[in-house]
PDB file of C-alpha atoms in Angstrom:
ATOM      1  CA  ALA R  29      42.873  70.857 -56.913  1.00 76.00           C
ATOM      2  CA  GLN R  30      46.330  69.512 -54.946  1.00 84.00           C
ATOM      3  CA  THR R  31      46.215  68.285 -51.688  1.00 91.00           C
ATOM      4  CA  VAL R  32      48.675  67.447 -49.206  1.00 95.00           C
ATOM      5  CA  THR R  33      48.531  65.318 -46.059  1.00 96.00           C
ATOM      6  CA  GLN R  34      50.901  65.320 -43.446  1.00 96.00           C
ATOM      7  CA  SER R  35      49.238  62.800 -40.652  1.00 95.00           C
ATOM      8  CA  GLN R  36      51.830  63.218 -37.373  1.00 95.00           C
ATOM      9  CA  PRO R  37      50.991  66.523 -35.777  1.00 94.00           C
ATOM     10  CA  GLU R  38      53.548  66.183 -33.332  1.00 96.00           C
ATOM     11  CA  MET R  39      56.676  63.892 -33.080  1.00 97.00           C
ATOM     12  CA  SER R  40      59.607  63.892 -30.476  1.00 97.00           C
ATOM     13  CA  VAL R  41      62.512  62.096 -30.695  1.00 97.00           C
ATOM     14  CA  GLN R  42      66.360  61.905 -28.554  1.00 97.00           C
ATOM     15  CA  GLU R  43      69.230  64.050 -30.108  1.00 97.00           C
ATOM     16  CA  ALA R  44      71.229  62.000 -32.464  1.00 97.00           C
ATOM     17  CA  GLU R  45      68.156  59.870 -33.440  1.00 97.00           C
ATOM     18  CA  THR R  46      66.985  58.991 -36.665  1.00 97.00           C
ATOM     19  CA  VAL R  47      63.282  60.434 -37.471  1.00 97.00           C
ATOM     20  CA  THR R  48      60.997  60.260 -40.279  1.00 98.00           C
ATOM     21  CA  LEU R  49      58.112  62.756 -41.290  1.00 98.00           C
ATOM     22  CA  SER R  50      55.346  61.406 -43.577  1.00 98.00           C
ATOM     23  CA  CYS R  51      53.556  62.934 -46.248  1.00 98.00           C
ATOM     24  CA  THR R  52      51.255  62.092 -48.853  1.00 98.00           C
ATOM     25  CA  TYR R  53      49.585  64.210 -51.873  1.00 97.00           C
ATOM     26  CA  ASP R  54      46.882  63.946 -54.319  1.00 95.00           C
ATOM     27  CA  THR R  55      47.298  65.363 -58.161  1.00 93.00           C
ATOM     28  CA  SER R  56      46.494  64.246 -61.612  1.00 91.00           C
ATOM     29  CA  GLU R  57      49.246  66.006 -62.630  1.00 89.00           C
ATOM     30  CA  SER R  58      52.263  64.377 -63.902  1.00 88.00           C
ATOM     31  CA  ASN R  59      54.943  66.744 -63.724  1.00 89.00           C
ATOM     32  CA  TYR R  60      55.322  68.706 -60.166  1.00 92.00           C
ATOM     33  CA  TYR R  61      57.578  69.684 -57.786  1.00 92.00           C
ATOM     34  CA  LEU R  62      57.713  68.907 -53.928  1.00 94.00           C
ATOM     35  CA  PHE R  63      59.128  70.349 -51.025  1.00 95.00           C
ATOM     36  CA  TRP R  64      59.621  70.140 -47.248  1.00 97.00           C
ATOM     37  CA  TYR R  65      60.087  73.445 -45.451  1.00 96.00           C
ATOM     38  CA  LYS R  66      61.076  74.058 -42.098  1.00 96.00           C
ATOM     39  CA  GLN R  67      59.717  76.942 -39.640  1.00 94.00           C
ATOM     40  CA  PRO R  68      61.938  77.605 -36.535  1.00 92.00           C
ATOM     41  CA  PRO R  69      60.113  79.549 -33.504  1.00 85.00           C
ATOM     42  CA  SER R  70      61.628  82.459 -35.537  1.00 80.00           C
ATOM     43  CA  ARG R  71      58.750  82.013 -37.976  1.00 82.00           C
ATOM     44  CA  GLN R  72      60.516  82.514 -41.147  1.00 88.00           C
ATOM     45  CA  MET R  73      60.146  79.585 -43.398  1.00 92.00           C
ATOM     46  CA  ILE R  74      63.140  77.725 -44.755  1.00 93.00           C
ATOM     47  CA  LEU R  75      63.620  75.317 -47.437  1.00 94.00           C
ATOM     48  CA  VAL R  76      65.115  71.746 -46.437  1.00 96.00           C
ATOM     49  CA  ILE R  77      64.770  69.905 -49.644  1.00 95.00           C
ATOM     50  CA  ARG R  78      63.415  69.603 -53.289  1.00 94.00           C
ATOM     51  CA  GLN R  79      62.667  67.470 -55.264  1.00 94.00           C
ATOM     52  CA  GLU R  80      61.583  67.229 -58.902  1.00 92.00           C
ATOM     53  CA  ALA R  81      58.582  64.679 -60.051  1.00 92.00           C
ATOM     54  CA  TYR R  82      60.290  63.527 -63.518  1.00 90.00           C
ATOM     55  CA  LYS R  83      63.333  62.352 -61.260  1.00 89.00           C
ATOM     56  CA  GLN R  84      63.482  59.178 -59.659  1.00 85.00           C
ATOM     57  CA  GLN R  85      66.757  59.343 -57.260  1.00 91.00           C
ATOM     58  CA  ASN R  86      65.567  61.080 -53.672  1.00 94.00           C
ATOM     59  CA  ALA R  87      67.210  64.399 -53.050  1.00 93.00           C
ATOM     60  CA  THR R  88      69.296  64.373 -50.548  1.00 94.00           C
ATOM     61  CA  GLU R  89      70.790  67.328 -48.587  1.00 93.00           C
ATOM     62  CA  ASN R  90      73.312  66.423 -45.781  1.00 95.00           C
ATOM     63  CA  ARG R  91      71.282  65.163 -42.981  1.00 97.00           C
ATOM     64  CA  PHE R  92      68.162  65.476 -44.552  1.00 97.00           C
ATOM     65  CA  SER R  93      67.009  63.393 -47.296  1.00 97.00           C
ATOM     66  CA  VAL R  94      63.423  62.044 -48.927  1.00 97.00           C
ATOM     67  CA  ASN R  95      62.095  58.708 -49.758  1.00 97.00           C
ATOM     68  CA  PHE R  96      59.889  59.446 -52.781  1.00 96.00           C
ATOM     69  CA  GLN R  97      57.400  57.170 -53.906  1.00 95.00           C
ATOM     70  CA  LYS R  98      55.663  58.445 -57.380  1.00 94.00           C
ATOM     71  CA  ALA R  99      53.216  56.076 -57.698  1.00 94.00           C
ATOM     72  CA  ALA R 100      52.163  55.916 -54.146  1.00 95.00           C
ATOM     73  CA  LYS R 101      52.458  59.257 -53.871  1.00 96.00           C
ATOM     74  CA  SER R 102      54.146  59.525 -50.929  1.00 97.00           C
ATOM     75  CA  PHE R 103      56.953  62.125 -49.908  1.00 97.00           C
ATOM     76  CA  SER R 104      58.366  61.540 -46.484  1.00 98.00           C
ATOM     77  CA  LEU R 105      61.590  63.301 -45.073  1.00 98.00           C
ATOM     78  CA  LYS R 106      64.190  61.919 -43.247  1.00 98.00           C
ATOM     79  CA  ILE R 107      66.456  63.404 -40.532  1.00 98.00           C
ATOM     80  CA  SER R 108      69.835  61.573 -39.688  1.00 97.00           C
ATOM     81  CA  ASP R 109      71.547  62.546 -36.512  1.00 97.00           C
ATOM     82  CA  SER R 110      69.003  64.900 -35.151  1.00 97.00           C
ATOM     83  CA  GLN R 111      69.959  67.951 -33.404  1.00 97.00           C
ATOM     84  CA  LEU R 112      68.706  70.423 -30.805  1.00 96.00           C
ATOM     85  CA  GLY R 113      68.727  72.837 -33.782  1.00 95.00           C
ATOM     86  CA  ASP R 114      65.951  70.821 -35.722  1.00 97.00           C
ATOM     87  CA  THR R 115      63.269  71.309 -33.632  1.00 96.00           C
ATOM     88  CA  ALA R 116      60.613  73.078 -35.609  1.00 96.00           C
ATOM     89  CA  MET R 117      57.443  72.765 -37.510  1.00 95.00           C
ATOM     90  CA  TYR R 118      58.061  71.038 -40.702  1.00 97.00           C
ATOM     91  CA  PHE R 119      55.626  71.643 -43.585  1.00 96.00           C
ATOM     92  CA  CYS R 120      55.387  69.420 -47.138  1.00 97.00           C
ATOM     93  CA  ALA R 121      54.568  71.297 -49.966  1.00 94.00           C
ATOM     94  CA  PHE R 122      53.578  70.840 -53.589  1.00 93.00           C
ATOM     95  CA  GLY R 123      53.838  72.745 -56.500  1.00 89.00           C
ATOM     96  CA  LEU R 124      53.712  72.611 -60.162  1.00 85.00           C
ATOM     97  CA  GLY R 125      56.416  74.901 -61.202  1.00 78.00           C
ATOM     98  CA  GLY R 126      57.227  78.118 -63.409  1.00 68.00           C
ATOM     99  CA  GLY R 127      54.316  80.916 -63.187  1.00 57.00           C
ATOM    100  CA  ALA R 128      51.882  78.649 -61.529  1.00 61.00           C
ATOM    101  CA  ASP R 129      50.129  79.760 -58.295  1.00 65.00           C
ATOM    102  CA  GLY R 130      52.045  79.090 -55.515  1.00 78.00           C
ATOM    103  CA  LEU R 131      52.342  76.312 -53.310  1.00 87.00           C
ATOM    104  CA  THR R 132      49.650  73.995 -51.490  1.00 90.00           C
ATOM    105  CA  PHE R 133      50.977  73.104 -48.126  1.00 92.00           C
ATOM    106  CA  GLY R 134      50.240  70.412 -45.192  1.00 93.00           C
ATOM    107  CA  LYS R 135      49.307  71.152 -41.798  1.00 92.00           C
ATOM    108  CA  GLY R 136      52.617  70.490 -40.654  1.00 94.00           C
ATOM    109  CA  THR R 137      54.565  68.345 -37.991  1.00 96.00           C
ATOM    110  CA  HIS R 138      55.715  69.621 -34.817  1.00 96.00           C
ATOM    111  CA  LEU R 139      59.013  68.032 -34.716  1.00 97.00           C
ATOM    112  CA  ILE R 140      60.619  68.290 -30.913  1.00 97.00           C
ATOM    113  CA  ILE R 141      64.563  66.839 -30.582  1.00 97.00           C
ATOM    114  CA  GLN R 142      65.135  65.828 -26.667  1.00 96.00           C
ATOM    115  CA  PRO R 143      68.564  66.258 -25.423  1.00 95.00           C
TER     116      PRO R 143
ATOM    117  CA  GLY E  27      67.311  93.862 -50.292  1.00 54.00           C
ATOM    118  CA  ALA E  28      68.841  89.885 -49.763  1.00 80.00           C
ATOM    119  CA  GLY E  29      65.568  88.590 -48.442  1.00 92.00           C
ATOM    120  CA  VAL E  30      61.792  89.029 -48.190  1.00 95.00           C
ATOM    121  CA  SER E  31      61.424  91.896 -45.745  1.00 96.00           C
ATOM    122  CA  GLN E  32      57.778  92.395 -44.127  1.00 97.00           C
ATOM    123  CA  SER E  33      56.159  95.150 -41.681  1.00 97.00           C
ATOM    124  CA  PRO E  34      55.543  95.250 -39.070  1.00 97.00           C
ATOM    125  CA  SER E  35      57.071  92.362 -37.391  1.00 96.00           C
ATOM    126  CA  ASN E  36      53.988  92.169 -34.909  1.00 96.00           C
ATOM    127  CA  LYS E  37      50.650  94.698 -34.507  1.00 97.00           C
ATOM    128  CA  VAL E  38      48.282  94.529 -32.058  1.00 98.00           C
ATOM    129  CA  THR E  39      44.618  96.323 -32.786  1.00 97.00           C
ATOM    130  CA  GLU E  40      41.265  96.730 -31.661  1.00 97.00           C
ATOM    131  CA  LYS E  41      38.217  95.032 -33.386  1.00 97.00           C
ATOM    132  CA  GLY E  42      37.006  96.878 -36.285  1.00 97.00           C
ATOM    133  CA  LYS E  43      40.325  99.228 -36.576  1.00 98.00           C
ATOM    134  CA  ASP E  44      41.660  98.928 -40.439  1.00 98.00           C
ATOM    135  CA  VAL E  45      45.470  97.400 -40.830  1.00 98.00           C
ATOM    136  CA  GLU E  46      48.387  96.979 -43.424  1.00 98.00           C
ATOM    137  CA  LEU E  47      50.786  94.867 -43.942  1.00 98.00           C
ATOM    138  CA  ARG E  48      53.660  95.482 -46.143  1.00 97.00           C
ATOM    139  CA  CYS E  49      55.951  93.019 -48.000  1.00 97.00           C
ATOM    140  CA  ASP E  50      59.209  93.393 -50.094  1.00 96.00           C
ATOM    141  CA  PRO E  51      60.064  90.773 -51.982  1.00 94.00           C
ATOM    142  CA  ILE E  52      63.429  89.480 -53.310  1.00 93.00           C
ATOM    143  CA  SER E  53      64.519  91.762 -56.258  1.00 91.00           C
ATOM    144  CA  GLY E  54      63.555  90.618 -59.418  1.00 87.00           C
ATOM    145  CA  HIS E  55      61.311  88.274 -58.407  1.00 89.00           C
ATOM    146  CA  THR E  56      58.229  88.620 -60.165  1.00 87.00           C
ATOM    147  CA  ALA E  57      55.951  86.146 -58.338  1.00 89.00           C
ATOM    148  CA  LEU E  58      54.348  87.347 -54.700  1.00 92.00           C
ATOM    149  CA  TYR E  59      52.472  85.440 -52.606  1.00 93.00           C
ATOM    150  CA  TRP E  60      50.416  86.161 -49.360  1.00 95.00           C
ATOM    151  CA  TYR E  61      49.506  83.132 -46.883  1.00 94.00           C
ATOM    152  CA  ARG E  62      48.091  83.349 -43.459  1.00 95.00           C
ATOM    153  CA  GLN E  63      48.810  80.987 -40.642  1.00 93.00           C
ATOM    154  CA  SER E  64      46.486  80.675 -37.737  1.00 89.00           C
ATOM    155  CA  LEU E  65      47.856  79.328 -34.434  1.00 81.00           C
ATOM    156  CA  GLY E  66      48.917  75.952 -34.727  1.00 72.00           C
ATOM    157  CA  GLN E  67      47.660  75.678 -38.248  1.00 77.00           C
ATOM    158  CA  GLY E  68      48.930  75.208 -41.780  1.00 83.00           C
ATOM    159  CA  LEU E  69      49.363  78.165 -44.369  1.00 89.00           C
ATOM    160  CA  GLU E  70      46.252  79.033 -46.117  1.00 89.00           C
ATOM    161  CA  PHE E  71      46.779  80.903 -49.628  1.00 89.00           C
ATOM    162  CA  LEU E  72      45.398  84.584 -50.057  1.00 93.00           C
ATOM    163  CA  ILE E  73      46.711  85.931 -52.751  1.00 92.00           C
ATOM    164  CA  TYR E  74      48.883  85.688 -55.534  1.00 90.00           C
ATOM    165  CA  PHE E  75      50.526  88.560 -57.812  1.00 90.00           C
ATOM    166  CA  GLN E  76      52.415  87.273 -60.971  1.00 87.00           C
ATOM    167  CA  GLY E  77      53.979  90.630 -62.905  1.00 82.00           C
ATOM    168  CA  ASN E  78      51.627  93.068 -64.779  1.00 79.00           C
ATOM    169  CA  SER E  79      48.864  90.159 -64.539  1.00 83.00           C
ATOM    170  CA  ALA E  80      45.727  90.592 -62.671  1.00 84.00           C
ATOM    171  CA  PRO E  81      46.226  89.281 -59.137  1.00 87.00           C
ATOM    172  CA  ASP E  82      44.567  85.309 -58.218  1.00 86.00           C
ATOM    173  CA  LYS E  83      42.436  86.268 -55.373  1.00 87.00           C
ATOM    174  CA  SER E  84      40.718  83.218 -54.706  1.00 85.00           C
ATOM    175  CA  GLY E  85      41.921  82.793 -51.414  1.00 88.00           C
ATOM    176  CA  LEU E  86      40.843  86.010 -49.743  1.00 91.00           C
ATOM    177  CA  PRO E  87      38.320  85.122 -47.331  1.00 92.00           C
ATOM    178  CA  SER E  88      35.897  88.090 -47.349  1.00 93.00           C
ATOM    179  CA  ASP E  89      35.761  91.456 -49.131  1.00 94.00           C
ATOM    180  CA  ARG E  90      37.548  93.039 -45.929  1.00 97.00           C
ATOM    181  CA  PHE E  91      40.757  91.717 -47.380  1.00 96.00           C
ATOM    182  CA  SER E  92      42.324  93.336 -50.294  1.00 95.00           C
ATOM    183  CA  ALA E  93      46.042  93.692 -51.548  1.00 95.00           C
ATOM    184  CA  GLU E  94      47.748  95.696 -54.252  1.00 94.00           C
ATOM    185  CA  ARG E  95      51.313  95.568 -55.767  1.00 93.00           C
ATOM    186  CA  THR E  96      52.951  98.438 -56.857  1.00 84.00           C
ATOM    187  CA  GLY E  97      55.400  98.777 -59.807  1.00 80.00           C
ATOM    188  CA  GLY E  98      55.715  94.910 -59.534  1.00 76.00           C
ATOM    189  CA  SER E  99      57.760  94.909 -56.165  1.00 89.00           C
ATOM    190  CA  VAL E 100      56.330  95.726 -52.732  1.00 94.00           C
ATOM    191  CA  SER E 101      52.968  94.743 -51.899  1.00 96.00           C
ATOM    192  CA  THR E 102      50.360  95.807 -48.863  1.00 97.00           C
ATOM    193  CA  LEU E 103      47.667  93.807 -47.575  1.00 97.00           C
ATOM    194  CA  THR E 104      44.741  95.660 -46.086  1.00 97.00           C
ATOM    195  CA  ILE E 105      42.703  93.974 -43.387  1.00 98.00           C
ATOM    196  CA  GLN E 106      39.294  96.518 -43.159  1.00 98.00           C
ATOM    197  CA  ARG E 107      37.341  96.341 -39.948  1.00 97.00           C
ATOM    198  CA  THR E 108      39.105  93.695 -38.395  1.00 97.00           C
ATOM    199  CA  GLN E 109      37.517  91.198 -36.723  1.00 97.00           C
ATOM    200  CA  GLN E 110      38.869  88.940 -33.652  1.00 96.00           C
ATOM    201  CA  GLU E 111      39.199  85.502 -36.061  1.00 95.00           C
ATOM    202  CA  ASP E 112      41.819  87.836 -38.333  1.00 96.00           C
ATOM    203  CA  SER E 113      44.386  87.304 -35.629  1.00 96.00           C
ATOM    204  CA  ALA E 114      47.242  85.090 -37.438  1.00 96.00           C
ATOM    205  CA  VAL E 115      50.770  85.787 -38.996  1.00 95.00           C
ATOM    206  CA  TYR E 116      50.673  86.792 -42.324  1.00 97.00           C
ATOM    207  CA  LEU E 117      53.444  85.667 -44.367  1.00 96.00           C
ATOM    208  CA  CYS E 118      54.579  86.875 -47.517  1.00 96.00           C
ATOM    209  CA  ALA E 119      56.427  84.721 -50.197  1.00 94.00           C
ATOM    210  CA  SER E 120      58.022  85.360 -53.344  1.00 91.00           C
ATOM    211  CA  SER E 121      59.539  83.415 -56.229  1.00 88.00           C
ATOM    212  CA  ALA E 122      61.643  84.091 -59.796  1.00 83.00           C
ATOM    213  CA  GLY E 123      58.115  83.069 -61.780  1.00 72.00           C
ATOM    214  CA  ALA E 124      60.092  82.012 -64.605  1.00 69.00           C
ATOM    215  CA  THR E 125      58.328  79.227 -66.731  1.00 63.00           C
ATOM    216  CA  ARG E 126      61.278  76.890 -65.848  1.00 65.00           C
ATOM    217  CA  ASP E 127      61.227  77.736 -62.426  1.00 72.00           C
ATOM    218  CA  THR E 128      60.636  75.058 -59.686  1.00 76.00           C
ATOM    219  CA  GLY E 129      58.321  77.441 -57.941  1.00 76.00           C
ATOM    220  CA  GLU E 130      60.382  77.635 -54.916  1.00 84.00           C
ATOM    221  CA  LEU E 131      58.962  80.364 -52.626  1.00 88.00           C
ATOM    222  CA  PHE E 132      61.455  82.516 -50.497  1.00 92.00           C
ATOM    223  CA  PHE E 133      59.497  83.707 -47.274  1.00 94.00           C
ATOM    224  CA  GLY E 134      59.839  86.574 -44.927  1.00 95.00           C
ATOM    225  CA  GLU E 135      59.558  86.504 -41.127  1.00 94.00           C
ATOM    226  CA  GLY E 136      55.910  87.126 -41.564  1.00 95.00           C
ATOM    227  CA  SER E 137      53.554  89.702 -39.981  1.00 97.00           C
ATOM    228  CA  ARG E 138      51.935  88.641 -36.523  1.00 96.00           C
ATOM    229  CA  LEU E 139      48.450  90.042 -36.270  1.00 97.00           C
ATOM    230  CA  THR E 140      46.586  90.288 -32.938  1.00 97.00           C
ATOM    231  CA  VAL E 141      43.099  91.692 -32.792  1.00 97.00           C
ATOM    232  CA  LEU E 142      41.753  92.358 -29.177  1.00 96.00           C
TER     233      LEU E 142
END
């Protein structure tokens, strides 16, 4: 079974700063997918960024980027130029893709962006 | 519809009553999942439907929980004889379910259940 660990229950930074959320996982699989989801107070989980394990290049989406270290089983999320609207719970998730049984989620990091 | 739709958005019930939560997935998505999110916690997998296959019920916490998916589309999660520890947000998600798919999940806004 896979496990996902997020060691930072809560983080707080000033607007416009850069923040990094950490995530580690454990698996014996070689092909898999990693995700960061954002859950604002509205409750709806929204995909922030996705990484395919077979790709060495780190994924980026505008102000969001990841540092994927496959050997270390680490998948951190970096948010640059943080904005007030980035305040939310952030969940790291692991999946095997395709018809496999869903995603395994970490416990989440509550990120607060201070004005 | 354009996204995953869940109803009701909020449900308050008395201990011992039965509740039904509904999920309407994205059209064409063959995979459907139910997760439970207790206050301040991560997501706990409950049940998974893939097409017409038998569902994976391995995450259901007790036999008071059941779910069905009619016609490969709409799903209903039923909790019988509700207990206070059932209070949580119940999230539904769907995915394309194709073999080469990344497995990305698309979530609804959840149903918040409060058991008094």
